[in-house]
Amino acid sequence: MAKQIERIKPKLKIPYAPTGERKGHYEVNMLEEKIVRDYTGYDFDRLNNLSVFEFWALLRDAIVYNCKQTEEGRKYLNDCWLHDQTEPDRGALLKYFGKH
Amino acid sequence: MFDISALNKRYFEIKLTAVDDDGKEKSLKLEVEPPKIKVLKRLFSIVKKATEISKISKEKQKNNSDGSTEDIDQNVVNANIEIFNVLLEAVQKILSKNKSHTKVSTEYLEDLDLDQLIEIVNAYFDWLNKSKESNPN
C-alpha cells in the first residue's frame, strides 16, 4: 500500500502586538519578501511563484524564529500571545485570588 | 525537514451559472486555488486601479455639477465600463487557477454585471483573509 503523505495545515497568522513605536517616514516595499528570503534562502523569483498560503506560512515561521533569537523578541512574542487571548486564564485567577 | 509540498491545500468554492442558446440554464462549480504571490500583487493593483477610476469619476461628477446631466451620465457610464473591464480581468485571473484545470468560458462571465464582479472579488479576498486568520497562533 502506498504510504500516504501526511498533510498539515500550518499556522498562517503572523504574531502581532501593538508596540506604540513610530513607523518613520519611509517604509520598505518588499520587507516581507526580504524576511522570507533571508529565512529560506529562496530568491525573489522563487518567492513570487509560491502560493500565498505557502508564503504566509514561511513568513510566520521566519518572524517567530527571528523573534525567538533575542530576549526582546521573546517578550514581544509573549505580548502577541497575550494580545490574542479572548478568554480569561481561570486557573491563574483562581490561584491568585483564591477560591472565594 | 519542512516540506512545502506537504501543506494542505485550501480552495475557494464558487458556482457560476449561464444560459445557453436554447435557454437552458447550466452551472459550473469550481474549486479555485490560492493565488501565487505575483498574481496576488497583480490582483491588488487591478483592484486599486478600479478604485481610483471610481474615485476620479466621482470627483468629475462633483466638479461638473454645473454641466449638463448628459455629460455627467456619460462620464459615469464610461467609468463604469472601465471598472467593469478591469474587474473582469481580475475575476478571469482568479478563476483560471482552479483544481480541475477547467477553462472558464466567456459565456459564464459575459452575463455577470458590475455588482456581481465586485461581489466575487470581495468574496475571494474575504476567503483569503479568513483562511489566514482561521488557524491562529
Coordinates of C-alpha atoms in Angstrom, one line a residue:
Chain A
M1 CA 0.0 0.0 0.0
A2 CA 1.3 3.4 -0.9
K3 CA 2.4 5.5 2.0
Q4 CA 0.0 8.4 2.4
I5 CA 1.7 11.8 2.7
E6 CA 0.8 13.4 5.9
R7 CA -0.9 16.7 5.2
I8 CA -0.5 19.5 7.6
K9 CA -2.4 22.8 7.9
P10 CA 0.2 25.2 9.1
K11 CA -0.5 28.4 11.1
L12 CA -0.5 31.4 8.8
K13 CA -1.4 34.3 11.2
I14 CA 1.6 36.5 12.0
P15 CA 2.0 37.3 15.7
Y16 CA 1.2 40.9 16.3
A17 CA 1.0 43.1 19.4
P18 CA 0.8 46.9 19.3
T19 CA 4.2 48.4 20.4
G20 CA 3.4 52.1 20.1
E21 CA 6.6 52.6 18.0
R22 CA 6.6 55.1 15.2
K23 CA 6.9 53.7 11.7
G24 CA 9.1 56.6 10.5
H25 CA 8.8 58.4 7.2
Y26 CA 9.8 55.7 4.9
E27 CA 8.6 52.1 4.5
V28 CA 10.2 49.2 2.8
N29 CA 8.0 48.0 -0.1
M30 CA 9.2 44.4 0.0
L31 CA 10.0 43.9 3.6
E32 CA 8.0 40.6 3.9
E33 CA 9.7 39.1 0.9
K34 CA 13.1 40.1 2.4
I35 CA 12.3 38.4 5.7
V36 CA 11.3 35.2 4.0
R37 CA 14.2 35.4 1.6
D38 CA 16.7 35.6 4.5
Y39 CA 14.9 32.8 6.3
T40 CA 14.6 30.3 3.4
G41 CA 17.4 31.3 1.0
Y42 CA 14.9 31.5 -1.8
D43 CA 15.4 34.2 -4.4
F44 CA 12.7 36.8 -5.1
D45 CA 11.7 35.0 -8.3
R46 CA 11.0 31.7 -6.4
L47 CA 9.2 33.6 -3.7
N48 CA 6.9 35.2 -6.3
N49 CA 5.9 31.7 -7.5
L50 CA 4.9 30.4 -4.1
S51 CA 1.2 30.3 -3.3
V52 CA 0.1 32.9 -0.8
F53 CA -0.6 30.3 1.9
E54 CA 2.9 28.8 1.5
F55 CA 4.4 32.3 1.6
W56 CA 2.4 33.3 4.7
A57 CA 3.4 30.0 6.5
L58 CA 7.0 30.8 5.8
L59 CA 6.7 34.4 6.8
R60 CA 5.1 33.5 10.1
D61 CA 7.8 30.9 10.8
A62 CA 10.5 33.4 9.9
I63 CA 9.1 36.1 12.2
V64 CA 8.6 33.7 15.1
Y65 CA 12.1 32.2 14.6
N66 CA 13.7 35.7 14.4
C67 CA 11.9 36.9 17.5
K68 CA 13.0 33.8 19.4
Q69 CA 16.6 34.7 19.0
T70 CA 16.5 37.7 21.4
E71 CA 15.1 38.4 24.8
E72 CA 13.2 41.4 23.5
G73 CA 11.8 39.3 20.7
R74 CA 10.7 36.6 23.1
K75 CA 9.0 39.3 25.2
Y76 CA 7.3 40.6 22.1
L77 CA 6.0 37.1 21.2
N78 CA 4.6 36.7 24.7
D79 CA 2.9 40.1 24.3
C80 CA 1.4 38.9 21.0
W81 CA 0.1 35.7 22.6
L82 CA -1.5 37.8 25.4
H83 CA -2.9 40.2 22.8
D84 CA -4.6 37.2 21.1
Q85 CA -6.3 35.8 24.2
T86 CA -10.0 36.3 24.4
E87 CA -10.7 34.0 27.3
P88 CA -9.7 34.7 30.9
D89 CA -7.0 32.4 32.4
R90 CA -9.3 30.9 35.1
G91 CA -6.5 28.8 36.6
A92 CA -4.3 31.8 37.2
L93 CA -7.1 33.9 38.5
L94 CA -8.1 31.1 40.9
K95 CA -4.6 30.7 42.1
Y96 CA -4.1 34.5 42.6
F97 CA -7.5 35.4 44.2
G98 CA -8.2 32.1 45.9
K99 CA -11.4 30.0 45.7
H100 CA -13.6 32.6 47.3
Chain B
M1 CA 12.9 18.9 7.2
F2 CA 10.0 21.1 6.4
D3 CA 8.4 20.0 3.1
I4 CA 6.5 22.8 1.5
S5 CA 4.6 20.4 -0.7
A6 CA 3.0 18.8 2.3
L7 CA 1.0 21.9 3.0
N8 CA -2.7 21.2 3.0
K9 CA -4.3 23.0 0.1
R10 CA -7.4 25.1 0.6
Y11 CA -9.9 26.0 -2.1
F12 CA -12.3 28.8 -2.8
E13 CA -15.6 27.3 -3.9
I14 CA -17.7 29.1 -6.4
K15 CA -20.7 28.3 -8.6
L16 CA -21.2 30.1 -11.9
T17 CA -24.4 29.9 -14.0
A18 CA -25.1 30.7 -17.6
V19 CA -28.0 30.4 -20.0
D20 CA -27.2 28.7 -23.3
D21 CA -28.7 29.5 -26.7
D22 CA -31.6 27.1 -26.1
G23 CA -32.5 29.0 -22.9
K24 CA -31.3 26.2 -20.7
E25 CA -29.5 27.1 -17.5
K26 CA -26.2 25.4 -16.8
S27 CA -23.8 25.7 -14.0
L28 CA -20.2 25.3 -13.3
K29 CA -18.7 24.5 -9.9
L30 CA -15.1 25.5 -9.4
E31 CA -12.6 25.0 -6.6
V32 CA -10.3 27.9 -7.0
E33 CA -6.7 27.6 -5.8
P34 CA -5.0 30.3 -3.8
P35 CA -3.0 32.7 -5.9
K36 CA 0.7 32.9 -6.3
I37 CA 2.3 35.9 -4.7
K38 CA 2.9 37.6 -8.0
V39 CA -0.7 37.1 -9.0
L40 CA -1.9 38.4 -5.7
K41 CA 0.1 41.6 -6.3
R42 CA -1.3 41.9 -9.7
L43 CA -4.9 41.5 -8.3
F44 CA -4.2 44.2 -5.8
S45 CA -3.0 46.6 -8.5
I46 CA -6.1 45.8 -10.6
V47 CA -8.5 46.4 -7.7
K48 CA -6.6 49.6 -6.8
K49 CA -6.9 50.8 -10.4
A50 CA -10.7 50.1 -10.3
T51 CA -11.0 52.1 -7.0
E52 CA -9.0 55.0 -8.5
I53 CA -11.2 55.1 -11.6
S54 CA -14.3 55.1 -9.3
K55 CA -12.8 58.0 -7.2
I56 CA -11.9 60.1 -10.3
S57 CA -15.3 59.5 -11.7
K58 CA -17.0 60.7 -8.5
E59 CA -14.7 63.8 -8.4
K60 CA -15.6 64.6 -12.0
Q61 CA -19.3 64.3 -11.2
K62 CA -18.8 66.7 -8.3
N63 CA -16.8 69.3 -10.4
N64 CA -19.2 69.1 -13.3
S65 CA -22.2 69.9 -11.2
D66 CA -22.8 73.0 -13.4
G67 CA -22.6 71.0 -16.6
S68 CA -25.4 69.2 -18.3
T69 CA -26.7 66.0 -16.8
E70 CA -26.0 64.2 -20.2
D71 CA -22.2 64.9 -19.8
I72 CA -22.3 63.6 -16.2
D73 CA -24.2 60.5 -17.2
Q74 CA -21.8 59.8 -20.0
N75 CA -18.8 60.1 -17.6
V76 CA -20.4 57.7 -15.1
V77 CA -21.1 55.2 -17.9
N78 CA -17.6 55.4 -19.2
A79 CA -16.1 55.0 -15.8
N80 CA -18.3 52.0 -15.0
I81 CA -17.3 50.3 -18.3
E82 CA -13.6 50.9 -17.4
I83 CA -14.1 49.5 -13.9
F84 CA -16.1 46.5 -15.3
N85 CA -13.3 45.6 -17.8
V86 CA -10.6 45.9 -15.1
L87 CA -12.6 43.8 -12.6
L88 CA -13.4 41.2 -15.4
E89 CA -9.7 40.8 -15.9
A90 CA -9.3 40.2 -12.1
V91 CA -12.1 37.6 -12.0
Q92 CA -10.7 35.8 -15.1
K93 CA -7.3 35.7 -13.4
I94 CA -8.8 34.4 -10.1
L95 CA -11.0 31.7 -11.7
S96 CA -8.4 30.4 -14.2
K97 CA -6.4 28.7 -11.5
N98 CA -8.8 26.0 -10.3
K99 CA -8.3 22.5 -9.1
S100 CA -9.8 20.7 -12.1
H101 CA -8.0 22.9 -14.6
T102 CA -11.3 23.9 -16.1
K103 CA -11.1 26.6 -18.6
V104 CA -13.8 29.1 -17.7
S105 CA -15.5 30.0 -21.0
T106 CA -16.6 33.6 -21.6
E107 CA -20.3 32.6 -21.6
Y108 CA -20.1 32.3 -17.8
L109 CA -18.5 35.7 -17.4
E110 CA -20.2 37.8 -20.0
D111 CA -23.6 37.7 -18.2
L112 CA -22.1 39.0 -15.0
D113 CA -22.8 42.6 -14.0
L114 CA -20.6 45.0 -12.2
D115 CA -22.1 44.3 -8.8
Q116 CA -21.6 40.5 -9.3
L117 CA -17.9 41.0 -10.3
I118 CA -17.3 43.2 -7.2
E119 CA -19.0 40.5 -5.0
I120 CA -16.8 37.8 -6.5
V121 CA -13.6 39.8 -5.9
N122 CA -14.8 40.7 -2.3
A123 CA -15.7 37.1 -1.5
Y124 CA -12.3 35.9 -2.8
F125 CA -10.3 38.3 -0.7
D126 CA -12.6 37.5 2.3
W127 CA -11.8 33.8 1.8
L128 CA -8.0 34.6 1.7
N129 CA -8.3 36.7 4.9
K130 CA -10.4 34.1 6.8
S131 CA -8.1 31.3 5.8
K132 CA -5.2 33.3 7.2
E133 CA -7.0 34.0 10.4
S134 CA -8.7 30.6 10.8
N135 CA -5.7 28.8 12.3
P136 CA -4.4 31.3 14.8
N137 CA -1.2 31.0 16.8

